[in-house]
mmCIF file of C-alpha atoms in Angstrom:
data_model
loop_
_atom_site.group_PDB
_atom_site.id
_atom_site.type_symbol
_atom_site.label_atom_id
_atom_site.label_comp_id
_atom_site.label_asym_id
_atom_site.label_seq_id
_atom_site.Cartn_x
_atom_site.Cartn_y
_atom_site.Cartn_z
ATOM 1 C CA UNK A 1 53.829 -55.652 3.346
ATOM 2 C CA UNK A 2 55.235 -52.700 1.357
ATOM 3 C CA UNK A 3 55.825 -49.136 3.009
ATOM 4 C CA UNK A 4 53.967 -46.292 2.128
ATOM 5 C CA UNK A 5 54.890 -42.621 1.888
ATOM 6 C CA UNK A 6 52.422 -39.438 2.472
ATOM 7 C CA UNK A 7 53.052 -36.238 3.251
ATOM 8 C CA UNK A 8 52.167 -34.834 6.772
ATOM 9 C CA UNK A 9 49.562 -32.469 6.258
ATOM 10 C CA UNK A 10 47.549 -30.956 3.146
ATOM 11 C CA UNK A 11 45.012 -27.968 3.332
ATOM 12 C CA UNK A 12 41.968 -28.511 0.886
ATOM 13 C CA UNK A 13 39.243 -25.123 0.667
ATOM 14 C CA UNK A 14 35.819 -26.434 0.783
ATOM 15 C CA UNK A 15 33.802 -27.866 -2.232
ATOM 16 C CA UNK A 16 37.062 -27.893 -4.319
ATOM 17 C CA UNK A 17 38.440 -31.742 -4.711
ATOM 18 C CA UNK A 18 41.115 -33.358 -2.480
ATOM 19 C CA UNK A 19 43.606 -34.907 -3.782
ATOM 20 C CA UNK A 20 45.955 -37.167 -1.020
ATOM 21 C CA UNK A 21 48.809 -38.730 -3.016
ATOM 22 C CA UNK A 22 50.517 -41.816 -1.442
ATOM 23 C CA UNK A 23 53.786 -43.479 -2.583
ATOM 24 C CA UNK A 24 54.275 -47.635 -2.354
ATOM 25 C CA UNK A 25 57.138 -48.041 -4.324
ATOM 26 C CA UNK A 26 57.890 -51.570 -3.632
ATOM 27 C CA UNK A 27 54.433 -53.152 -4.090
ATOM 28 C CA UNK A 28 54.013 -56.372 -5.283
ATOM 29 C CA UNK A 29 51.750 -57.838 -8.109
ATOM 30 C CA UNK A 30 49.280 -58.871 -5.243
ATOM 31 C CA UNK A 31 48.624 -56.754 -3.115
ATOM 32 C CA UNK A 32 46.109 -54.275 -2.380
ATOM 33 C CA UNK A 33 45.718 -50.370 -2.128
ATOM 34 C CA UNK A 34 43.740 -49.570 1.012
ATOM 35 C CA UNK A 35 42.438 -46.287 2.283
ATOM 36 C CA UNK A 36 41.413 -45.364 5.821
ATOM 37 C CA UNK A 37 40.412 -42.174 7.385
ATOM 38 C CA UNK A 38 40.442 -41.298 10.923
ATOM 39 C CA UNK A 39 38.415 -38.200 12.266
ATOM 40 C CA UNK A 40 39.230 -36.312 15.299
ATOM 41 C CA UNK A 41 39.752 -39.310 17.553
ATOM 42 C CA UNK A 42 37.118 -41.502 16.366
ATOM 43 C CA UNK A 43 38.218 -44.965 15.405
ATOM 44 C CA UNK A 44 39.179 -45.178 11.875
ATOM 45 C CA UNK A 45 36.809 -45.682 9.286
ATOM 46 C CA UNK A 46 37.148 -47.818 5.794
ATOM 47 C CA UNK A 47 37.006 -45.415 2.790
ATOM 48 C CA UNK A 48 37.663 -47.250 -0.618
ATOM 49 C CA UNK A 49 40.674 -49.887 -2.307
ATOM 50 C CA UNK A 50 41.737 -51.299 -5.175
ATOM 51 C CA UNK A 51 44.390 -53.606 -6.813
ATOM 52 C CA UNK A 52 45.169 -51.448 -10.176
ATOM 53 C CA UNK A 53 42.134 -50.425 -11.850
ATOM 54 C CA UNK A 54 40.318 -47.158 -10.396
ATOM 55 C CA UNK A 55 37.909 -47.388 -8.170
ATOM 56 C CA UNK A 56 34.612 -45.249 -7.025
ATOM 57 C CA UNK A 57 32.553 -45.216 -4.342
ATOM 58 C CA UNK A 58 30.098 -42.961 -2.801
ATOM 59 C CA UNK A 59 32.749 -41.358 -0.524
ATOM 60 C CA UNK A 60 36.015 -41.100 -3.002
ATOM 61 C CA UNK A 61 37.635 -42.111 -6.124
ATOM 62 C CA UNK A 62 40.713 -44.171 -6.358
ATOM 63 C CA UNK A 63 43.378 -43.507 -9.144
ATOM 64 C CA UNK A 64 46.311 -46.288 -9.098
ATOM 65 C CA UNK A 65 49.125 -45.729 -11.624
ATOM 66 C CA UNK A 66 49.860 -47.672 -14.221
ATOM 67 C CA UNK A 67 52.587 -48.980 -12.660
ATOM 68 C CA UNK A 68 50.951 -49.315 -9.349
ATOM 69 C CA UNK A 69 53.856 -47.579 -7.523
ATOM 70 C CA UNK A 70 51.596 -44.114 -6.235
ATOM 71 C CA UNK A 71 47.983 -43.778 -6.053
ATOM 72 C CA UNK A 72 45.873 -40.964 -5.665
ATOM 73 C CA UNK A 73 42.540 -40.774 -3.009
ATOM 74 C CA UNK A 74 39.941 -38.223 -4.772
ATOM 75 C CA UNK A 75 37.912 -36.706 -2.426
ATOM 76 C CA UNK A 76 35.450 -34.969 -5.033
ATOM 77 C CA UNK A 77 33.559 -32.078 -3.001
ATOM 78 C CA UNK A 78 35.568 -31.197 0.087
ATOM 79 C CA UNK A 79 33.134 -30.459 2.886
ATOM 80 C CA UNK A 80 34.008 -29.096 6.572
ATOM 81 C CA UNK A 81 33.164 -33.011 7.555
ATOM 82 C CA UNK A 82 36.525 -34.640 5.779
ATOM 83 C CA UNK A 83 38.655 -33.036 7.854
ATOM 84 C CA UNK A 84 40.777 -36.189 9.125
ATOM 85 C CA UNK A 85 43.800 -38.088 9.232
ATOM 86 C CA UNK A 86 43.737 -39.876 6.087
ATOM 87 C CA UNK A 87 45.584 -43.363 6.006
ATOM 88 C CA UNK A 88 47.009 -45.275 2.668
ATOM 89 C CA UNK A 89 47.623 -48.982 3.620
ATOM 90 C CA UNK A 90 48.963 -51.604 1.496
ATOM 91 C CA UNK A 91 48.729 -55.099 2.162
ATOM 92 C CA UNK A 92 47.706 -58.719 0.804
ATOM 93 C CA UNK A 93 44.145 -59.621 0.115
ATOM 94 C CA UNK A 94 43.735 -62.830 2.345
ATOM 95 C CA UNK A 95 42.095 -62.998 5.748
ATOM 96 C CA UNK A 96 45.047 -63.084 7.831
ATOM 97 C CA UNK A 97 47.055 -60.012 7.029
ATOM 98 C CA UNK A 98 46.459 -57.358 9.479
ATOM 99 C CA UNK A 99 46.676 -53.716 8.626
ATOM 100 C CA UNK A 100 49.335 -51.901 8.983
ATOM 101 C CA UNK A 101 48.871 -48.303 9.538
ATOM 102 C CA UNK A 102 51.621 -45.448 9.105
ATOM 103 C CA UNK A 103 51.083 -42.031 10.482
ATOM 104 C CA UNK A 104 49.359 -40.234 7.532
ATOM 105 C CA UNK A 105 47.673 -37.186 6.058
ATOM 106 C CA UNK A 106 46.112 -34.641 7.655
ATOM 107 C CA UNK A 107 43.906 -33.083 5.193
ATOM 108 C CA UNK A 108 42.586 -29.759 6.542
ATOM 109 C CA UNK A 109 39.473 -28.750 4.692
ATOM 110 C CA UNK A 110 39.376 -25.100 4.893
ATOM 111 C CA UNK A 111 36.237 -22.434 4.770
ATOM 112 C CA UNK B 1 23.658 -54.504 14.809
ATOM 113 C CA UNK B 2 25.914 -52.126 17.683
ATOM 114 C CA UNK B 3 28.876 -53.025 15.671
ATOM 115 C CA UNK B 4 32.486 -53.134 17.382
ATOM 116 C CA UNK B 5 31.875 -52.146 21.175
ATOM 117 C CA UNK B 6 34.602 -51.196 23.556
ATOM 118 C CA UNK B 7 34.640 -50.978 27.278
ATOM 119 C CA UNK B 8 35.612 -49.042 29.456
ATOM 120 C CA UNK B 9 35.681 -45.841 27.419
ATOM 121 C CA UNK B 10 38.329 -44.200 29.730
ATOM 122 C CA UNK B 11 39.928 -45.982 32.562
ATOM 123 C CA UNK B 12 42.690 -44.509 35.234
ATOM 124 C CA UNK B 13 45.102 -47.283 36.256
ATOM 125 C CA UNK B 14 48.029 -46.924 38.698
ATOM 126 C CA UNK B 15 51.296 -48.334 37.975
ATOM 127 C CA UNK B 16 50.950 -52.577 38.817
ATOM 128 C CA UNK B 17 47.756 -52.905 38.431
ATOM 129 C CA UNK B 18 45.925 -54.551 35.773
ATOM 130 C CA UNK B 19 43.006 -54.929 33.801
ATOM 131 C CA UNK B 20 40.768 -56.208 30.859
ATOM 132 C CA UNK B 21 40.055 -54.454 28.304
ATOM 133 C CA UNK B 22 36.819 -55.476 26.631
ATOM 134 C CA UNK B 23 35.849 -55.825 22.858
ATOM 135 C CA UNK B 24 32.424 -57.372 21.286
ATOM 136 C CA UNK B 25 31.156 -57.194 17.967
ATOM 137 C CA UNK B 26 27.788 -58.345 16.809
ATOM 138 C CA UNK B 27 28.468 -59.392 13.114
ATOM 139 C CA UNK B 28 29.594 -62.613 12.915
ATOM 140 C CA UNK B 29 33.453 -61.647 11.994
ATOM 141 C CA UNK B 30 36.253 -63.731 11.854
ATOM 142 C CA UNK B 31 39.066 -61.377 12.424
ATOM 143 C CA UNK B 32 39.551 -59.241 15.275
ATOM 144 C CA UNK B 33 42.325 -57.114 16.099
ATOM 145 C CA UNK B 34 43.993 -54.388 18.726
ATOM 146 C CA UNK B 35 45.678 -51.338 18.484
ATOM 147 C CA UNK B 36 47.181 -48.644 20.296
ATOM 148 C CA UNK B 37 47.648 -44.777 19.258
ATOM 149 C CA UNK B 38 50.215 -42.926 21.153
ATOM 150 C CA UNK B 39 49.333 -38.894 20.519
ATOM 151 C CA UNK B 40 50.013 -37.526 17.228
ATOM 152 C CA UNK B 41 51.043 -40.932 15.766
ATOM 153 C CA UNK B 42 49.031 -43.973 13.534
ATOM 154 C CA UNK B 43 47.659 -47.059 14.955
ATOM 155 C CA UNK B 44 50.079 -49.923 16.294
ATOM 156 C CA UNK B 45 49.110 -53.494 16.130
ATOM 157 C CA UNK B 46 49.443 -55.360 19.415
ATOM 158 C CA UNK B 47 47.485 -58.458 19.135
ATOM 159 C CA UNK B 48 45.535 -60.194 16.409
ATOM 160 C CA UNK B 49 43.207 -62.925 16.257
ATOM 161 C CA UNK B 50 41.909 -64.838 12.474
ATOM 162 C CA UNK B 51 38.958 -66.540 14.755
ATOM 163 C CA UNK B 52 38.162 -68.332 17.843
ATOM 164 C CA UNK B 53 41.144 -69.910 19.539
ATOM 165 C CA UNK B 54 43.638 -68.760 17.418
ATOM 166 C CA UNK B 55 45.662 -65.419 18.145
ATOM 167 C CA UNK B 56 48.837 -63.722 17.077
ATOM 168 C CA UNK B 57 51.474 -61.541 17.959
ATOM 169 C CA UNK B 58 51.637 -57.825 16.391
ATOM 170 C CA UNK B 59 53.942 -54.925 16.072
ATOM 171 C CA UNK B 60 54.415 -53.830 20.294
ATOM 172 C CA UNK B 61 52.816 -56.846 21.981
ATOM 173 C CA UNK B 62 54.883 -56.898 25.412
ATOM 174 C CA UNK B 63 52.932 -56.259 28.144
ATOM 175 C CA UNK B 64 49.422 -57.029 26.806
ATOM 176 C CA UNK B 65 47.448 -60.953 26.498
ATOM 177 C CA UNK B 66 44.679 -61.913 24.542
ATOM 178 C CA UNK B 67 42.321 -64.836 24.256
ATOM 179 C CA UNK B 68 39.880 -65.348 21.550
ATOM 180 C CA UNK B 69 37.467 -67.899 22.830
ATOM 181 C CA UNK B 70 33.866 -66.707 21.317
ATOM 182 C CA UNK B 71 33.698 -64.926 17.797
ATOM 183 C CA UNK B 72 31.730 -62.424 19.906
ATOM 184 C CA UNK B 73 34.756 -60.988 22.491
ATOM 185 C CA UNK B 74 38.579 -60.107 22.350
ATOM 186 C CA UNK B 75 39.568 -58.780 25.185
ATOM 187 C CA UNK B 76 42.943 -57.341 25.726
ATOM 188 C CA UNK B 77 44.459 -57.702 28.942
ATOM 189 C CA UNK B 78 47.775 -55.655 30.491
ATOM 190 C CA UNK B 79 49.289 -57.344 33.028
ATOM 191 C CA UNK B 80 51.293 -54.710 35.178
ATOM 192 C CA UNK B 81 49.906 -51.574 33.828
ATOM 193 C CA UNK B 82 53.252 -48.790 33.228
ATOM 194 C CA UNK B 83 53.299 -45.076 31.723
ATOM 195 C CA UNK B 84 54.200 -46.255 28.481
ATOM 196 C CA UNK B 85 51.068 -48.275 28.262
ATOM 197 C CA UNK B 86 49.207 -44.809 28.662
ATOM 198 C CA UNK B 87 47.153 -44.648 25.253
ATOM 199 C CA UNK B 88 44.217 -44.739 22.911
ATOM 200 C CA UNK B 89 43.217 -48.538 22.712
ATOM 201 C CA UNK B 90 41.374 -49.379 19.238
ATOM 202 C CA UNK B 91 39.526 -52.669 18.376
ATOM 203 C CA UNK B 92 38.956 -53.890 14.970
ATOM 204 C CA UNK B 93 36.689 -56.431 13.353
ATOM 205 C CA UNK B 94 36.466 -57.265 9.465
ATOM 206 C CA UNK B 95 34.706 -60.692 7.752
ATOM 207 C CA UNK B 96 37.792 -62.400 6.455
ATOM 208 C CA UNK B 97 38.409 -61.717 2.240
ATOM 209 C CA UNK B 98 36.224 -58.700 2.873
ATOM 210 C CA UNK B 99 38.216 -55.484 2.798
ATOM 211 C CA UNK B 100 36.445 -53.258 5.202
ATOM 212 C CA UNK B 101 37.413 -53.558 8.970
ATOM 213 C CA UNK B 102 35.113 -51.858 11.395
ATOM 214 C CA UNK B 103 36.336 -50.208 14.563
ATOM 215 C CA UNK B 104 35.263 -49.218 18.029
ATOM 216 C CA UNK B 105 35.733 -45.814 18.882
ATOM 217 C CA UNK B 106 38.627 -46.290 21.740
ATOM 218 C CA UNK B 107 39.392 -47.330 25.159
ATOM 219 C CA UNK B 108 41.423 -43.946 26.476
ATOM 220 C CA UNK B 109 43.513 -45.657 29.394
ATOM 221 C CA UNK B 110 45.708 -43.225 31.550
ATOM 222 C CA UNK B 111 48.162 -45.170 33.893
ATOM 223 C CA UNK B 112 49.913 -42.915 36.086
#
């Protein structure tokens, strides 16, 4: 699976939009975008992926580059409750490739 | 549906002994998983299984076994428990082709 790059830690005030950036340089044509975010020491929860189109949810936006090489987790309206690790995963689409998890973002969403 | 359940919550093992670890989840999934999270740093993989009968080796899988012999269960067992092994165990469950995995919310296991 290809590596991913994110910076340690990001500060975000609350109600303005979060941005995490992640870097997968080496990604292939098949594989996937994944995003994760861990709270406090919860287990980690599924937030959103996608393969090269954007993507929405209820809980973020995706933006993938053109050239799928960085992507961009929007976290619209900051609240108090995002604060988490936040974990950008790449990997193949097919029921037997585990996830691979680096070390992260911590986004600190500020008052 | 409870979802991904993990037992004990915390445990306190001495060096040499062992124990079981226990993961159930209630949704029918496929693949199940285990990790471990050291203290400031992301999840490792230690053991993996794609469904009953079948499991796999992850990233730091010395010291631990696994069996997969229901859907339900995946327990994770450590042999001769050392310091090292001190952690936050994490297991995972996800319908295979579906992207979301779910997770339990940790096994804290202190061996001193």
């Amino acid at each position: 699976d290809a590596k991913t790059t994110q910076p340690p830690s990001m500060d975000c005030a609350e109600g303005r939009a979060a941005n995490l950036p992640c870097n997968h340089s080496t990604i292939s044509g098949n594989e996937y975008v994944y995003w994760y975010r861990q709270i406090h020491s919860q287990g980690p929860q599924y937030i959103i992926h996608g393969l090269k189109n954007n993507e929405t949810n209820e809980m973020a936006s995706l933006i993938i580059t053109e050239d799928r090489k960085s992507s961009t987790l929007i976290l619209p309206h900051a609240t108090l409750r995002d604060t988490a690790v936040y974990y950008c995963i790449v990997r193949l689409y097919s029921g037997n490739t585990p996830l691979v998890f680096g070390k992260g973002t911590r986004l600190s969403v500020i008052a | 549906n409870a979802g991904v359940t993990q037992t004990p919550k915390f445990q306190v093992l001495k060096t040499g002994q062992s124990m079981t670890l226990q993961c159930a989840q209630d949704m029918n999934h496929e693949y199940m998983s285990w990790y471990r999270q050291d203290p400031g740093m992301g999840l490792r993989l230690i053991h993996y299984s794609v469904g009953a009968g079948i499991t796999d080796q992850g990233e730091v899988p010395n010291g631990y076994n696994v069996s997969r012999s229901t859907t339900e269960d995946f327990p994770l067992r450590l042999l001769s428990a050392a310091p090292s092994q001190t952690s936050v165990y994490f297991c995972a469950s996800r319908r295979t082709g579906d992207a979301e995995a779910f997770f339990g919310q940790g096994t804290r296991l202190t061996v001193v």
